[in-house]
Structure formats: C-alpha cells, structure tokens
Short mmCIF file of C-alpha atoms in Angstrom, two decimals:
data_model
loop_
_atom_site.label_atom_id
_atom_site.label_comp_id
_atom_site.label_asym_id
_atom_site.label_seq_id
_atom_site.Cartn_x
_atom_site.Cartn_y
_atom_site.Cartn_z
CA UNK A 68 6.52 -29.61 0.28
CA UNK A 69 8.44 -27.05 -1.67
CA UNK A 70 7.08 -23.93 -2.56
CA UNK A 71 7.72 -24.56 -6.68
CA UNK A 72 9.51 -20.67 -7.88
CA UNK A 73 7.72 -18.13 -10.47
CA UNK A 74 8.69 -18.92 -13.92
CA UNK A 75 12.03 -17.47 -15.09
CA UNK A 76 9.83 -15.17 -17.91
CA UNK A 77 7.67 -13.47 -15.27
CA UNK A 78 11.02 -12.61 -12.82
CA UNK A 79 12.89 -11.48 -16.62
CA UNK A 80 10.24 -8.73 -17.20
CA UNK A 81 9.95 -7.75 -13.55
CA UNK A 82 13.91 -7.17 -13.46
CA UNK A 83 13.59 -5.56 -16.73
CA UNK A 84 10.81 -3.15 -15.76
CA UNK A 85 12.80 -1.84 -12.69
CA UNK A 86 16.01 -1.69 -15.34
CA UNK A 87 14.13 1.04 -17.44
CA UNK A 88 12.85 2.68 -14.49
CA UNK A 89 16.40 3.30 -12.98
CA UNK A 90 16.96 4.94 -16.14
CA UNK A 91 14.20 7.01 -16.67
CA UNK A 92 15.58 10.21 -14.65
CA UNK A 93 18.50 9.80 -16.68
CA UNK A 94 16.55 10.73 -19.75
CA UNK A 95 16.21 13.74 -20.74
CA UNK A 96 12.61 13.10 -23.08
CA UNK A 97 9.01 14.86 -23.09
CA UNK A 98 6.62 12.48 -22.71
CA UNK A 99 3.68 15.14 -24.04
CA UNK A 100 -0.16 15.05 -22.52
CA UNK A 101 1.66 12.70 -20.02
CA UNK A 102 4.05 14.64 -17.82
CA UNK A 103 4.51 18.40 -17.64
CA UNK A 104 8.51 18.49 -18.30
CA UNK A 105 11.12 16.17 -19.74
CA UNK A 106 11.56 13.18 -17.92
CA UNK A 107 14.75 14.14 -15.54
CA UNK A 108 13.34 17.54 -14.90
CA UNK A 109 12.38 17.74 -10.64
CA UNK A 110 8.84 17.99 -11.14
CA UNK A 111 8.57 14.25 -13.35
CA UNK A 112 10.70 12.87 -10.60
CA UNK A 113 9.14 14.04 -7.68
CA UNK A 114 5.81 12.95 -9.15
CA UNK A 115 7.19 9.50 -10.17
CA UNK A 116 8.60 9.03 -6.79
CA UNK A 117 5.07 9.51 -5.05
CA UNK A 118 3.64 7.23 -7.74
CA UNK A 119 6.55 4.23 -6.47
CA UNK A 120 5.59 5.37 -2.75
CA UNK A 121 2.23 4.98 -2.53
CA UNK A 122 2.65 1.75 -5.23
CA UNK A 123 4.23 0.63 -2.40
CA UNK A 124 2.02 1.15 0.36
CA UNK A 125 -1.15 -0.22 -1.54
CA UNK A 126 1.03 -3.58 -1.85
CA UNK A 127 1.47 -3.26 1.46
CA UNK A 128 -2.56 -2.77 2.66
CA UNK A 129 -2.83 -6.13 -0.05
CA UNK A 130 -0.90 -8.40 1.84
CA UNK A 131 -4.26 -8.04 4.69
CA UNK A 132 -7.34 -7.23 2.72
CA UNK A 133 -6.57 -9.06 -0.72
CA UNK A 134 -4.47 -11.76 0.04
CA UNK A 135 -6.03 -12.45 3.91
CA UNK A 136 -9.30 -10.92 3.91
CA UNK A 137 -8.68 -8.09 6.52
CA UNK A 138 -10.62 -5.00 5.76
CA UNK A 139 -9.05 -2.04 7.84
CA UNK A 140 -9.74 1.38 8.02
CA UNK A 141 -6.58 2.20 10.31
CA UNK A 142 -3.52 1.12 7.83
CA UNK A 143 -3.21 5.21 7.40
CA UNK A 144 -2.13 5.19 11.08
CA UNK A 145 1.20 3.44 10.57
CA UNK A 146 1.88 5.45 7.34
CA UNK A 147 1.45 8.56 9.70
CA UNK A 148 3.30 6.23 12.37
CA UNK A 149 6.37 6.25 9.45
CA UNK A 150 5.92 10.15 8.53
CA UNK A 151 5.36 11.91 11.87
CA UNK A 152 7.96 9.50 13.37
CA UNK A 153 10.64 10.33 11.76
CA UNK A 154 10.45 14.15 11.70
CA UNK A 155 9.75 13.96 15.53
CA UNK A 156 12.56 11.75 16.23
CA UNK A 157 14.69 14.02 13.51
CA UNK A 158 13.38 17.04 15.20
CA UNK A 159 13.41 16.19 18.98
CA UNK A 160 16.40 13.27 19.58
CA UNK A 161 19.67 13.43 18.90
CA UNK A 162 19.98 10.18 17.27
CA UNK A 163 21.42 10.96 13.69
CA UNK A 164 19.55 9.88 10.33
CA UNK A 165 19.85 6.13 11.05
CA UNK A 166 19.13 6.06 14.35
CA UNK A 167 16.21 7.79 13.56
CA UNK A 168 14.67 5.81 10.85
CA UNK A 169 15.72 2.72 13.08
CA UNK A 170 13.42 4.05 15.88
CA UNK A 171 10.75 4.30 13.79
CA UNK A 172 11.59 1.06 12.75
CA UNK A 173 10.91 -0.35 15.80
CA UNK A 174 7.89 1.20 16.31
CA UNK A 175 6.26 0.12 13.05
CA UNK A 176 6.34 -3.24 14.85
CA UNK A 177 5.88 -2.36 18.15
CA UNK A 178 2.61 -0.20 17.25
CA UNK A 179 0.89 -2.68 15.35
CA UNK A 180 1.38 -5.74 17.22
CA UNK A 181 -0.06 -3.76 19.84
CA UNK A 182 -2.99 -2.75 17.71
CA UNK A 183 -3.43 -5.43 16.09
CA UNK A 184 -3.61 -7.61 19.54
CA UNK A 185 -6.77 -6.12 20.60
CA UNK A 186 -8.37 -5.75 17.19
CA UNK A 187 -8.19 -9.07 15.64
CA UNK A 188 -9.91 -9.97 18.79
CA UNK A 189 -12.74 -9.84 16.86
CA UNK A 190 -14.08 -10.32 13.13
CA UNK A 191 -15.49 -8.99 10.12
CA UNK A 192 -17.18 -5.60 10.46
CA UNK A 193 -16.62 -5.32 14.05
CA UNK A 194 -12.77 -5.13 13.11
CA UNK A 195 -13.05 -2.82 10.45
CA UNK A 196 -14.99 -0.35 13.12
CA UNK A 197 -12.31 -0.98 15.81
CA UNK A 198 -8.98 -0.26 13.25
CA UNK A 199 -11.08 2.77 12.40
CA UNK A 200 -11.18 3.78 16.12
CA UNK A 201 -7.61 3.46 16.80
CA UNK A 202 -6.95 5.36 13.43
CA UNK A 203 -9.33 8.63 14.25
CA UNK A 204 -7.72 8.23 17.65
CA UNK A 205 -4.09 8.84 16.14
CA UNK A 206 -5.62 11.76 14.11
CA UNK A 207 -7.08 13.30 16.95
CA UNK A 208 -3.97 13.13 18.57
CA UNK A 209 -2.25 14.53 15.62
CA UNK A 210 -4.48 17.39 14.83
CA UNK A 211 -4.86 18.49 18.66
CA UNK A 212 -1.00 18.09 19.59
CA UNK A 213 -0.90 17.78 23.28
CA UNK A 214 2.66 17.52 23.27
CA UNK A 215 3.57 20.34 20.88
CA UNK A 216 5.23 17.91 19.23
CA UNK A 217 3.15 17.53 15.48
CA UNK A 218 2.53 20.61 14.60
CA UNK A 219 -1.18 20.18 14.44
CA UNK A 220 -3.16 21.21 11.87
CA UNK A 221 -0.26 23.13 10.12
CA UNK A 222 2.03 20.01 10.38
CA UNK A 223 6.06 19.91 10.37
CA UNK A 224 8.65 20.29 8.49
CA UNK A 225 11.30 18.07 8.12
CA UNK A 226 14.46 19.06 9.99
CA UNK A 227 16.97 19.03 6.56
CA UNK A 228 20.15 19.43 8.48
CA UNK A 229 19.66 15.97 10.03
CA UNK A 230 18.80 14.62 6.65
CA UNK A 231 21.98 13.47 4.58
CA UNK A 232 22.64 15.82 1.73
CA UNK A 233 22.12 13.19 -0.97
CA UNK A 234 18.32 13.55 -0.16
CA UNK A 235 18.02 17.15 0.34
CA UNK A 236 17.25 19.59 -2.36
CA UNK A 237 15.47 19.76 -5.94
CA UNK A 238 19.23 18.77 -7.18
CA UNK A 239 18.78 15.08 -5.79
CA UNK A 240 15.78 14.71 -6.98
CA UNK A 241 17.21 11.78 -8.95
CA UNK A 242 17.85 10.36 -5.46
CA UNK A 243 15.13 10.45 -4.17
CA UNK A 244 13.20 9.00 -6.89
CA UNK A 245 15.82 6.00 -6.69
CA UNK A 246 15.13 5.85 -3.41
CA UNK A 247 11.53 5.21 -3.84
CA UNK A 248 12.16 2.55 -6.54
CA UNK A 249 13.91 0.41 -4.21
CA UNK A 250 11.63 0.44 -1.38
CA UNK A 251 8.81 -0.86 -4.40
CA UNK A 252 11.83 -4.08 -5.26
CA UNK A 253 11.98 -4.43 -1.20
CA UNK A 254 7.71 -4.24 -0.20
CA UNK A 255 7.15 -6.40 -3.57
CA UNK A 256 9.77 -8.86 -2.88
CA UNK A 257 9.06 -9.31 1.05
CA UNK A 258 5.59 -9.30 0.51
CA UNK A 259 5.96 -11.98 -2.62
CA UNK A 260 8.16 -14.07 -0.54
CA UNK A 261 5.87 -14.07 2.54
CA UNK A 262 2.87 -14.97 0.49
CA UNK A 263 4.21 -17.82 -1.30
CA UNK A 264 5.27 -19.66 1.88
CA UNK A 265 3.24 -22.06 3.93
CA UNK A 266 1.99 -19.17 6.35
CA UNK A 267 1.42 -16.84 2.83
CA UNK A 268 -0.58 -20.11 2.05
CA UNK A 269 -2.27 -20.03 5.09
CA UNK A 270 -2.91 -16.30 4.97
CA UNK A 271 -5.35 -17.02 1.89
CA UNK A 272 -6.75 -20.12 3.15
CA UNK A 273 -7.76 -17.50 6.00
CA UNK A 274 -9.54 -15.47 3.23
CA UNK A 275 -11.09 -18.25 1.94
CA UNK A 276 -12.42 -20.10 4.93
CA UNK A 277 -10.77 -19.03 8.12
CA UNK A 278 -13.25 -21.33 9.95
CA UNK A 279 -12.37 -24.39 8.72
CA UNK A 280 -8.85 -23.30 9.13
CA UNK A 281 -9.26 -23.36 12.61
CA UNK A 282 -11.30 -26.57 12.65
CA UNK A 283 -7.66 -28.40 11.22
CA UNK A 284 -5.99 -27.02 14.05
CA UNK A 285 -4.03 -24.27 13.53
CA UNK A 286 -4.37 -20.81 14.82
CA UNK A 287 -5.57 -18.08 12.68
CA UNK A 288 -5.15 -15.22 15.16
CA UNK A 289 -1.85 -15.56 15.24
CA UNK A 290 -1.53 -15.78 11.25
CA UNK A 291 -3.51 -12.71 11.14
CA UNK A 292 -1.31 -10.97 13.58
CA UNK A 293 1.78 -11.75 11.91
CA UNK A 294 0.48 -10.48 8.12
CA UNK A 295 -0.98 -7.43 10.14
CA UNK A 296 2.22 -6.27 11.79
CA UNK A 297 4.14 -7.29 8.65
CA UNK A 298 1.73 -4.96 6.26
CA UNK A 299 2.05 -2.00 9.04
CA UNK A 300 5.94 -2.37 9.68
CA UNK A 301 6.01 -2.23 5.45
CA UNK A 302 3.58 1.03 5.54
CA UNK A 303 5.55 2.16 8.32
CA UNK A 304 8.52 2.30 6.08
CA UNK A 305 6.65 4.06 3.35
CA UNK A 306 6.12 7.19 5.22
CA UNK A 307 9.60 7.35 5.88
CA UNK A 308 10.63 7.66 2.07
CA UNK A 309 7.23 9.34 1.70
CA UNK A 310 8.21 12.27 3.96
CA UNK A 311 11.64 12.44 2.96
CA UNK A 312 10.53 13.27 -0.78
CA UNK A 313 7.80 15.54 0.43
CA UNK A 314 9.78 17.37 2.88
CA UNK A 315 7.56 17.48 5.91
CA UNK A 316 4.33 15.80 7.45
CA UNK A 317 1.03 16.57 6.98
CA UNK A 318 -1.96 15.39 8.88
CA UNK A 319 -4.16 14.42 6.00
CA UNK A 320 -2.18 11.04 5.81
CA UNK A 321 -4.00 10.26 9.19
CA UNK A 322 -6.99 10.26 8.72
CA UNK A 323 -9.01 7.37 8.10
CA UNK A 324 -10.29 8.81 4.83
CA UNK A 325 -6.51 8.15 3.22
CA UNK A 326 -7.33 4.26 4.28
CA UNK A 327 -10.62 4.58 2.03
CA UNK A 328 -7.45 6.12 -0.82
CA UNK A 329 -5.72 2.80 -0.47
CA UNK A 330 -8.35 0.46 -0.47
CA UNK A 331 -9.53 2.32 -4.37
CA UNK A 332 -5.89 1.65 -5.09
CA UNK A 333 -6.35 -1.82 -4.47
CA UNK A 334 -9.42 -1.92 -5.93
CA UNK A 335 -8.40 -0.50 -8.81
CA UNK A 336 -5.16 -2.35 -9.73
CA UNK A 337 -6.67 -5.40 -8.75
CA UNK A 338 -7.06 -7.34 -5.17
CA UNK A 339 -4.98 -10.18 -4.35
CA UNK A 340 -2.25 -9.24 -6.98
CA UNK A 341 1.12 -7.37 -5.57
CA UNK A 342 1.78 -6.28 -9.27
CA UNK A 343 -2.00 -5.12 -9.69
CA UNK A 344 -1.92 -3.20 -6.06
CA UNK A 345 1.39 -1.44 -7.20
CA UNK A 346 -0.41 -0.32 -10.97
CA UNK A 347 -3.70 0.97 -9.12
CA UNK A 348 -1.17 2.93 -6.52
CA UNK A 349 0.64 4.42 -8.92
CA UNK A 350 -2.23 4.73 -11.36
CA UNK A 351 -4.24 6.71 -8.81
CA UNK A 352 -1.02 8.71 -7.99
CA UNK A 353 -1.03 10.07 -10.95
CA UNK A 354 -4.98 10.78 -12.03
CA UNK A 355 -4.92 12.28 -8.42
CA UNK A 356 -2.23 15.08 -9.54
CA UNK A 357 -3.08 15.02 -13.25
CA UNK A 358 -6.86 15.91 -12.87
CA UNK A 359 -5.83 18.60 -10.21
CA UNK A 360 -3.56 20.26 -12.36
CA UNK A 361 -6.76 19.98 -15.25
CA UNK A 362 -9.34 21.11 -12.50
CA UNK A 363 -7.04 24.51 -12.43
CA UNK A 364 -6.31 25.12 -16.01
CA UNK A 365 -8.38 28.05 -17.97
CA UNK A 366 -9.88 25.32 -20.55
CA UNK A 367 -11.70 23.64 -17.99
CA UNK A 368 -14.12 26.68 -17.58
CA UNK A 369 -14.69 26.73 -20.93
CA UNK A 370 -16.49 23.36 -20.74
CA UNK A 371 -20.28 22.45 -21.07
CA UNK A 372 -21.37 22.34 -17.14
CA UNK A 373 -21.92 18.82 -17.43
CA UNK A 374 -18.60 18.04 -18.39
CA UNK A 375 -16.96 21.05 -16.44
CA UNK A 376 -17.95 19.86 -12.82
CA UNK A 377 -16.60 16.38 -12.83
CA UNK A 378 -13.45 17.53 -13.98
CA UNK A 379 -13.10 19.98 -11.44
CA UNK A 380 -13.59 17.94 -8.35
CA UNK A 381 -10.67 15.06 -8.97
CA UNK A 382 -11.92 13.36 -5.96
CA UNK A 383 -15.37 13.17 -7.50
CA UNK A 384 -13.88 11.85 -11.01
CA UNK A 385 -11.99 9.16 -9.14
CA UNK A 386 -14.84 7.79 -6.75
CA UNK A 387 -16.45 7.66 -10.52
CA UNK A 388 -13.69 5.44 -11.83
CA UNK A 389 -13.71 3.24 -8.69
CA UNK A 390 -17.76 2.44 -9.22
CA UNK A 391 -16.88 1.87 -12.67
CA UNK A 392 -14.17 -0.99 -11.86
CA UNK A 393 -16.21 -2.52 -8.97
CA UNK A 394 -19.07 -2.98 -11.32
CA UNK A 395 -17.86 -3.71 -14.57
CA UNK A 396 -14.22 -5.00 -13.92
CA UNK A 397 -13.97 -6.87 -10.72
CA UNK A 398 -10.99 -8.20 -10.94
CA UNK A 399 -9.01 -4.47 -11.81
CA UNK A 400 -6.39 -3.39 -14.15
CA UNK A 401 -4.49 -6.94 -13.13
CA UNK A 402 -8.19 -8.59 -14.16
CA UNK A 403 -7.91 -6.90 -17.85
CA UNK A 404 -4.36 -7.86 -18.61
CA UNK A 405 -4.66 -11.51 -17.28
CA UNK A 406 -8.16 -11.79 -18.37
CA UNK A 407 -9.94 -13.68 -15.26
CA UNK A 408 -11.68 -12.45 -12.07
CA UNK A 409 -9.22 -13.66 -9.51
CA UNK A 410 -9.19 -14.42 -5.78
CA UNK A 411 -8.15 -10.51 -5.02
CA UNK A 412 -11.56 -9.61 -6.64
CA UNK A 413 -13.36 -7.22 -4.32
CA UNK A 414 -16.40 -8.55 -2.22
CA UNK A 415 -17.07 -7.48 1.47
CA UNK A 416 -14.95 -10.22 3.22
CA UNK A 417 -17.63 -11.24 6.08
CA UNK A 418 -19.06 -12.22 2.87
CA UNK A 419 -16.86 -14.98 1.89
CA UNK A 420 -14.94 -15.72 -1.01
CA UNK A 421 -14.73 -19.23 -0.91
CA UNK A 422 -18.02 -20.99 -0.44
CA UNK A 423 -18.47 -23.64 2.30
CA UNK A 424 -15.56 -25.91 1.67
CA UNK A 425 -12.86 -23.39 1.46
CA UNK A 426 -12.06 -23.88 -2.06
CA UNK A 427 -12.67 -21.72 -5.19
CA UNK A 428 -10.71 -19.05 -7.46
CA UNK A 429 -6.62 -18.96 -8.32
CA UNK A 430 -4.26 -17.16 -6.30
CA UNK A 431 -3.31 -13.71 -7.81
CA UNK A 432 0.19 -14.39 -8.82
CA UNK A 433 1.18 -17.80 -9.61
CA UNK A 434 -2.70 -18.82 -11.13
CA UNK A 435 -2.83 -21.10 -9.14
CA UNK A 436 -5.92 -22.79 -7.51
CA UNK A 437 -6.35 -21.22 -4.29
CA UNK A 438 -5.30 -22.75 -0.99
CA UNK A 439 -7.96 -24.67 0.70
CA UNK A 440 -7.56 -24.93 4.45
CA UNK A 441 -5.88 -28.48 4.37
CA UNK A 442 -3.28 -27.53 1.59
CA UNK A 443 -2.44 -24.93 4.16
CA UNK A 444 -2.18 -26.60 6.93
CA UNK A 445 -0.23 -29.33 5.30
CA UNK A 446 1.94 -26.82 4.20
CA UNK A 447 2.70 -25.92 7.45
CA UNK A 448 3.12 -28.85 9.29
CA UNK A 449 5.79 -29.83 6.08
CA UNK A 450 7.55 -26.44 6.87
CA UNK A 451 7.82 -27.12 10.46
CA UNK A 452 8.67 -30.89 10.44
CA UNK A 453 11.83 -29.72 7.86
#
C-alpha cells in the first residue's frame, strides 16, 4: 500500500513559512506591543530562537502522547540529557565540537532505549509514575552533583572556546536563530515522515486501541519503544541547540515540572498535530517571556488587585489559559484554524480515544480517518512483504 503524499498546497505554505522566517533577522522592522526591538536586533532573535527550540521539542513529546498515546512525565530528562551533555562532554573531553554533539548523540539513543525498556513494561498511569521516577532521579542527580561534574544548583556554563565562533557571541545571533529554524524543518520533517508510514500508522492505531493491536498480531512494545527513543533522541537534540543559544545549563530543564511545560504546549497548539505542537511551543515561548517582562513593568502596580495578581505570576496566567483550552477548545489552536476536534484532542489516554473497535476521529495532519488496528497492521505486513 503506498502511503498517498500531502497535497502540493499544504507543503507550498510550509516551504513558504520557513522562507519568511529565514528572512526575518534580516529585517530591520519594529513589530510594536509584539517584540521589544526591531526584528534583527539580539534580543528578537534570541527570543525567536527559543520560540523554534522549544517548537521543536513539543513536536517532539507529540510524536508519544498525541500521536501514540504515551503520557510521560520524564521527556525533560533527555532535553537535560541534550543540555548537560554537551557542556560536560565540551567541558571535560577533548573531543572537539562534533565529536561532542556526536556523543551526545549517541546517548540520546542509548538513554532512552534503556529507559524506555523497563518503562513501557507497563501501561497507562503506572508508566506515567515510572518516567516520572527516572526523571526526578536525573534531577536529583543533577542538583546534588556527585561527580562535580553539573554544577549543581548553580549549573554550567558553556565552555565558548570549544564552541565554533559562528555560534558564539550577541554578533551571531543571526546564527543561532538559523540554527534553531533548521532543527524545527529537521524534528517536523522526521517526525512527519515517521508518522505517515505503516509503523506511524501503527503508532496511532496504538492510541486508539493498542489491545486489539496486539490481538492481530503484531507487537506494540516494540512500536512503542521505537516512537519513544525516536521522540527522546529528537529532544535530545533540542537541548543541544537549546544550550548553545542560552549559553550554559541550568537545572530547571530537569525537573519533571518542565515535562508538565510541554505537555500545556501540546495542549495548547493542539494534540496529534506536528504543526499545532510547534504553534503551542512557540506560543507559550513567548507568553512565558512576554508576561514576565509585564509582571516587572511599573504599570502593572498600578492595576486594580484583581487584575494586578494574575498578571504578575505568568505561571499562574498560563495554567489559566491551559484550563481555558482543555475546556472550551479541545482540539487547540490547530482545532480553531481547522475547525474539528481531532484525534490529538486531549483525554487521559488509559481512557481511550477510540471506543471498543479501534476506530473513531481523523488523524491530525492528513484528515484522514484514523487508523484502526487492521489498517495498521495491513500496512505493515504490505511494507514488509515490498
């Protein structure tokens, strides 16, 4: 069976969305109430580069809870893996930049399939409690820092003069921001490749009805396994670029909490859609650092109490907004613009999405109907037997 391609309309405005944004630092425009500084100045492109980063880690923490039903608390722990790798490695090997980042590489897969053996042992809640152990168990072993290696609570900077020049300093900022658009082209187009083949397929017939998937045969473990260690190798690579335009690691992106960050994302932009995960990473990005900055400016105390108190805790304003979405719009910023629900729409996935026979909604991005657990398997068995 072959996998029939996105139409040629939906890849135009995708290549012509990442056209304008590889010339936005070349602009020099105020976008006013939206960014603090023309649109080339550091600041804009240092914030517009975390925006792409973490855009690109919620697609990556997608491809298991909205596309396969996975709710984990420990995808921080391979961010961190990404981040603290490579300014140890930097720091404490003398391996060069590549050799370096390869290292890590190898340990984004290594790590997680690892992980990932022992915790999709089991199902449901009972894996969402044992990802969150392994996660407060990297923390812990970040914040304590046996080895003297971390930094602990203070964290570490990263070790510039093994960095190539084109990424150090406010001067490359362009760079950098570059940099972070094309790991978003690279996580979107893996992660849109992988779930439009017949294991993708599979993936969602997991979400849907990962019993009766079994019951035709096939093995969902090991599908699980393979979009876990895929998602964490991805996140992995995040906190690479992530600490490279930050400049050092910090141990909040450990802690299980920043899991809770990435599952809003998703929530926000919409489950189950790669486009929608990157719009509610990016979205939250930004209201993170926007209401922060309007949480410290003068005006803010001038406010009525009622007004002045959400706006001064961000995190506060932003667990408001999440409510909001899971109550009123399900399906997330990709559920207003396309108008339906959606598969991706958030429900607890011991729940079920699917009903009994394994059929139901559309998949996020081709609209169409959802996998059931034979389409999948036939899939498979087609992909193999070519």
């Amino acid at each position: 069976m072959t996998i029939p391609a996105s139409p040629k309309p939906r890849w135009a405005v995708g290549v012509v969305l990442v056209a304008v944004a590889a010339v936005l630092p070349l602009l020099h425009r105020d976008v006013p109430y939206v960014f603090d500084g023309a649109l080339d100045s550091p600041g804009v492109l240092h914030l517009l580069a975390l925006m792409l980063v973490f855009g690109a880690l919620a697609m990556t923490y997608d491809l298991m809870f909205g596309f396969t039903g996975l709710l984990s608390f420990g995808h921080a722990l391979y961010f961190a893996l990404g981040v603290y790798g490579t300014v140890v490695v930097l720091s404490e090997l003398d391996l060069g930049f590549a050799g370096s980042v390869l290292l890590v590489a190898v340990g984004g897969i290594v790590l997680p399939l690892l992980v990932g053996a022992v915790c999709l042992r089991v199902k449901d809640i009972a894996f969402a409690m044992v990802t969150l152990a392994f996660a407060q168990a990297g923390a812990i072993f970040v914040m304590r820092d046996p080895f003297d290696i971390t930094g602990g609570e203070l964290g570490r900077a990263l070790p510039f003069r093994e960095v190539p020049d084109v990424f150090v300093g406010i001067v490359n900022s362009r760079n950098i921001y570059w940099l972070a658009l094309a790991l978003v082209v690279v996580v979107y187009l893996v992660a849109r490749v992988a779930t439009a083949s017949p294991t993708g397929r599979v993936w969602q017939a997991i979400r849907e009805n990962e019993r009766r998937v079994g019951v035709l045969g096939l093995a969902p473990y090991r599908f699980k396994l393979t979009v876990f260690v895929l998602a964490s190798f991805l996140a992995t690579m995040c906190g690479v670029v992530y600490v490279l335009a930050v400049g050092g690691a910090n141990p909040t992106v450990t802690t299980p909490t920043f899991t809770l960050i990435l599952l809003v994302m998703v929530v926000l932009g919409g489950a189950g859609r790669l486009w929608g995960a990157l719009v509610g990473g990016m979205l939250y990005t930004y209201l993170d650092n926007r209401l922060a900055q309007l949480a410290a400016s003068p005006s803010v105390g001038e406010l009525p109490a009622v007004i002045r108190v959400p706006l001064s805790e961000p995190l506060f304003a932003l667990g408001l907004l999440f409510v909001v979405v899971v109550l009123f719009v399900p399906g997330g910023v990709a559920g207003l613009v396309t108008g339906r629900r959606g598969a991706g729409s958030w429900r607890p996935p011991w729940r079920g999405r699917g009903g009994g026979d394994g059929s139901s909604s559309r998949t996020a991005e081709s609209g169409e109907q959802a996998p059931t657990a034979e389409r999948a398997a036939q899939d498979v068995t087609e992909g193999v037997a070519r």
